[in-house]
Short mmCIF file of C-alpha atoms in Angstrom, two decimals:
data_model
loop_
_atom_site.label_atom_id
_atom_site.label_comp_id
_atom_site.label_asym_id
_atom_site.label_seq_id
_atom_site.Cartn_x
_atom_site.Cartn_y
_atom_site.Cartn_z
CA UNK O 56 -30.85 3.50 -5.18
CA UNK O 57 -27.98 4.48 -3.51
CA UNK O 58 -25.16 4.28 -6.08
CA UNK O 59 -22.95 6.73 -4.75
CA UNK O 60 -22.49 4.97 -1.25
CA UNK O 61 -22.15 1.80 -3.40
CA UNK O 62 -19.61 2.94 -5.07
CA UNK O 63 -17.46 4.46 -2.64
CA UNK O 64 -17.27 1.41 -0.66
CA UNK O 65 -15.85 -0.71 -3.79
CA UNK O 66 -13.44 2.05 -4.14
CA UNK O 67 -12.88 2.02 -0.66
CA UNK O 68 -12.05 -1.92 -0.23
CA UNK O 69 -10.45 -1.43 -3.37
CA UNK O 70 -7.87 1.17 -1.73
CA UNK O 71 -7.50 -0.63 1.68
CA UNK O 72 -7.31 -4.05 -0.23
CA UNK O 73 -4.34 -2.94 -1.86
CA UNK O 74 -2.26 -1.59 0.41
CA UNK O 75 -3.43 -4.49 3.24
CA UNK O 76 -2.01 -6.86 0.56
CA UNK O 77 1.35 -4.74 -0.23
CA UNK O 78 2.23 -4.87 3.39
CA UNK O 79 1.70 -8.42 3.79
CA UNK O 80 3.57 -9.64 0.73
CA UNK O 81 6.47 -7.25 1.88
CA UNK O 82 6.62 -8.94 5.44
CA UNK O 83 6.34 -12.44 4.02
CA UNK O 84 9.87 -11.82 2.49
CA UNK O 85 10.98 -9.97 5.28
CA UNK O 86 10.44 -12.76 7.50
CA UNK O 87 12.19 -15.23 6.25
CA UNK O 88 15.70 -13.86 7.68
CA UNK O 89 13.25 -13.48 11.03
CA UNK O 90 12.69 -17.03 11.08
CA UNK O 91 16.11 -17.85 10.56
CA UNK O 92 17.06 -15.69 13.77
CA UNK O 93 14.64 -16.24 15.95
CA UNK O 94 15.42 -17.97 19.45
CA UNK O 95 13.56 -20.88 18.90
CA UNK O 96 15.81 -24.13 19.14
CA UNK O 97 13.98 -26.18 16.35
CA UNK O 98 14.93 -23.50 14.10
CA UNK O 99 18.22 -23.74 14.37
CA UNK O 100 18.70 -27.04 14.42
CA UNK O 101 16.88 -27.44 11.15
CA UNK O 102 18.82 -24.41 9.52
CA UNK O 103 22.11 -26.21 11.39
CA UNK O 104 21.16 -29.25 10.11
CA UNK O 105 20.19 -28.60 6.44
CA UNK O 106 22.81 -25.52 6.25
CA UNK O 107 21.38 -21.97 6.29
CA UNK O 108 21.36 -21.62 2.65
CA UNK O 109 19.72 -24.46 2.09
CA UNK O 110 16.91 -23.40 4.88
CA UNK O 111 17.05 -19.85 3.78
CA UNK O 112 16.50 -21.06 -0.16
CA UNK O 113 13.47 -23.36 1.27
CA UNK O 114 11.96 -20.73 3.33
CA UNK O 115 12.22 -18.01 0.48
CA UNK O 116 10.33 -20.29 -1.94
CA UNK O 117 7.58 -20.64 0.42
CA UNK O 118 7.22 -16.86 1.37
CA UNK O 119 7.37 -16.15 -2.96
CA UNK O 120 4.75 -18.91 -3.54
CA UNK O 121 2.14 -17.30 -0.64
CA UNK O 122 3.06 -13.85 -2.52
CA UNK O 123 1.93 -14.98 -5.82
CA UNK O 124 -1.04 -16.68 -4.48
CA UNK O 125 -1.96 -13.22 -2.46
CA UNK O 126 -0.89 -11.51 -5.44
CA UNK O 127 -3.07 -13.66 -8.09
CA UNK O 128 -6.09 -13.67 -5.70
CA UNK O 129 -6.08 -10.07 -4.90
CA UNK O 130 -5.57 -9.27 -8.77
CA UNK O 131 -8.50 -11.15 -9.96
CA UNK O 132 -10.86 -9.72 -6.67
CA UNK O 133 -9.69 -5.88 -8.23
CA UNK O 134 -10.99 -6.74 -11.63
CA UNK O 135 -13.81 -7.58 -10.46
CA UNK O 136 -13.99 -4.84 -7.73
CA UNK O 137 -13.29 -2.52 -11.27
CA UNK O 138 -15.86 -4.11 -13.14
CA UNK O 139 -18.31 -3.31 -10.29
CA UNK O 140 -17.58 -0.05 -9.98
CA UNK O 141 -17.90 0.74 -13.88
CA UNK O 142 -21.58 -1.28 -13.48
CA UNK O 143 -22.37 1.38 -10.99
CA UNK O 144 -21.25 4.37 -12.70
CA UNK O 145 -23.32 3.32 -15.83
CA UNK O 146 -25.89 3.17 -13.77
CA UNK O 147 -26.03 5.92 -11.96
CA UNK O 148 -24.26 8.99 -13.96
CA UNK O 149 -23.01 7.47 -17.10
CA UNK O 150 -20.33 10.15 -16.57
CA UNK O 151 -17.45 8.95 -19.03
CA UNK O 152 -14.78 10.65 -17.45
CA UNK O 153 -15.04 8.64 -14.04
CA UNK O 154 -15.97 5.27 -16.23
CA UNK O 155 -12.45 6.03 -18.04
CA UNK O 156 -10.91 6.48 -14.98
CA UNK O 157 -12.00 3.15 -13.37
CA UNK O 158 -11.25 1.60 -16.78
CA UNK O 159 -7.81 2.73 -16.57
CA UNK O 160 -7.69 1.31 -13.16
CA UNK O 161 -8.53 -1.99 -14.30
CA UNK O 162 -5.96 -1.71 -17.67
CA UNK O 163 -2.84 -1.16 -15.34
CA UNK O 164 -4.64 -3.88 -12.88
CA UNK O 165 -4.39 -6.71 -15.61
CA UNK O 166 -0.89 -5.34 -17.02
CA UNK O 167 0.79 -6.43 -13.61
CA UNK O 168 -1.40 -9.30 -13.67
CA UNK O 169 -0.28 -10.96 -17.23
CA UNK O 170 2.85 -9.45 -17.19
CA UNK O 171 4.45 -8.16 -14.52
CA UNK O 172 3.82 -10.17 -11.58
CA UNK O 173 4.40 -13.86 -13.34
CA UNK O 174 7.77 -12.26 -14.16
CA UNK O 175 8.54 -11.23 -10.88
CA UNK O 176 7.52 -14.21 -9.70
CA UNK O 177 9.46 -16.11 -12.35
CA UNK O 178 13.07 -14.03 -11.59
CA UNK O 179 12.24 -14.97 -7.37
CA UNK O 180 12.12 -18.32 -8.02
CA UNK O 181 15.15 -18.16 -10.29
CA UNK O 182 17.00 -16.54 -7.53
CA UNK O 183 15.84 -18.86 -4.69
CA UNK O 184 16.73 -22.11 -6.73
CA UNK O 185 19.41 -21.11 -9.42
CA UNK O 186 20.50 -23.05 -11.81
CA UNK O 187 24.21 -24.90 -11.99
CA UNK O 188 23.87 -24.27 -16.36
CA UNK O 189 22.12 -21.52 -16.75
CA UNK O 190 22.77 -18.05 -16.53
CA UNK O 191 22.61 -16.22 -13.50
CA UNK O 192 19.58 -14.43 -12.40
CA UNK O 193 20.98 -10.59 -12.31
CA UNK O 194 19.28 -8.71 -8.83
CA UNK O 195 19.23 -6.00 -11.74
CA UNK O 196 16.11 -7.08 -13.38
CA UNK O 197 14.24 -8.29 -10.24
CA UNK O 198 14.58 -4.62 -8.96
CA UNK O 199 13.58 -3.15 -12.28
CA UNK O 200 10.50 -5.15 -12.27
CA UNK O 201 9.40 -4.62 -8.59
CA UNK O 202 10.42 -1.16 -9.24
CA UNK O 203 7.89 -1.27 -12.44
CA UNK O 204 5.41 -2.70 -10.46
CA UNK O 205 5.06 -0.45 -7.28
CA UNK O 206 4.83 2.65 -10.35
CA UNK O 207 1.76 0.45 -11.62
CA UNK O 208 0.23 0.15 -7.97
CA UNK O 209 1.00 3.59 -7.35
CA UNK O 210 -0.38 4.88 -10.28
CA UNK O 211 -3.50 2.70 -10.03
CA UNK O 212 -3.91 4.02 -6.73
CA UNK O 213 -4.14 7.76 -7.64
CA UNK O 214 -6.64 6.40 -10.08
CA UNK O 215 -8.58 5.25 -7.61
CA UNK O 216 -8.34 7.81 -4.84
CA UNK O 217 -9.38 10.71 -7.67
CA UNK O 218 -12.17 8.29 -8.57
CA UNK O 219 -13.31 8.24 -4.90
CA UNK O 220 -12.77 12.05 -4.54
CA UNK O 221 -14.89 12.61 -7.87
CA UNK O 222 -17.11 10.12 -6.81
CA UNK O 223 -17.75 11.27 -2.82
CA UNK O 224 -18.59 15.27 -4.76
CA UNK O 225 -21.00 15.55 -6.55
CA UNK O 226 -20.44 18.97 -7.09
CA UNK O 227 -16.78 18.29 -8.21
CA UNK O 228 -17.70 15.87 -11.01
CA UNK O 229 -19.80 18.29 -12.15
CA UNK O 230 -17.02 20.56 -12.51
CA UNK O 231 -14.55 18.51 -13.90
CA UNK O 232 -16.21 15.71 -15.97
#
């Protein structure tokens, strides 16, 4: 069977996954202030006629609410990409260096599932729509959380790119693990 070519395309679509869904989240915010200055007339006259705020508030929730579905989705598809790849390292080497290493991958994958992204998500939506009684939502701790969450991504992404290099040599696994 050919477990090593398995596995290095998981890891692969793994890698390309997440960073295809970091850029897209990123423009999704990004283009809401597009939208609002783009040359189209309808635009205007619906930000004109509802206010800007109001348009800018309405077109932020919708660009945070296709985040957290892209975020949720792509979340649950690297679990299972992890849990795949840990199938085919039992398989194949039952090397428990590289299992660890694709375990850790899926640890920090379901710590900014549970936690960090529903409070990111929670603090946007806060922002967008704030409320006239409670306190207000402090930019602080949105930053600190995405801040804590591109560290996660980042590190899970040197996990996976020294499980693909480990994986892709043979001879280098053999050294290491």
């Amino acid at each position: 069977m050919h477990f090593r070519r398995i596995a290095c395309w998981l890891l692969g679509a793994w890698f390309i996954g997440s960073i295809a869904v970091s850029r897209i989240t990123a423009s999704n915010c990004a283009a809401v202030d597009r939208v609002l200055d783009s040359p189209v007339p309808e635009v205007h006259l619906i930000a004109i006629s509802r206010s800007r705020p109001v348009a800018r508030s309405l077109l932020r929730y919708m660009a945070v609410d296709l985040n957290r579905g892209y975020f949720t989705e792509w979340q649950r598809l690297q679990l299972l990409l992890g849990a795949g790849i840990v199938v085919v390292l039992l398989a194949d080497s039952r090397k428990r260096g590289l299992i660890v290493l694709a375990l850790s991958a899926m640890v920090l994958v379901a710590f900014q599932h549970f936690w960090v992204t529903p409070e990111i998500l929670f603090i946007e939506q806060a922002r967008t729509f704030p409320s006239q009684n409670g306190p207000p939502v402090s930019e602080y701790g949105l930053g600190r959380m995405q801040l804590l969450y591109n560290a996660v991504e980042a590190a899970k992404l040197l996990l996976v790119l020294a499980l693909s290099a480990l994986r892709a040599i043979p001879d280098l696994t053999l050294a290491i693990f």
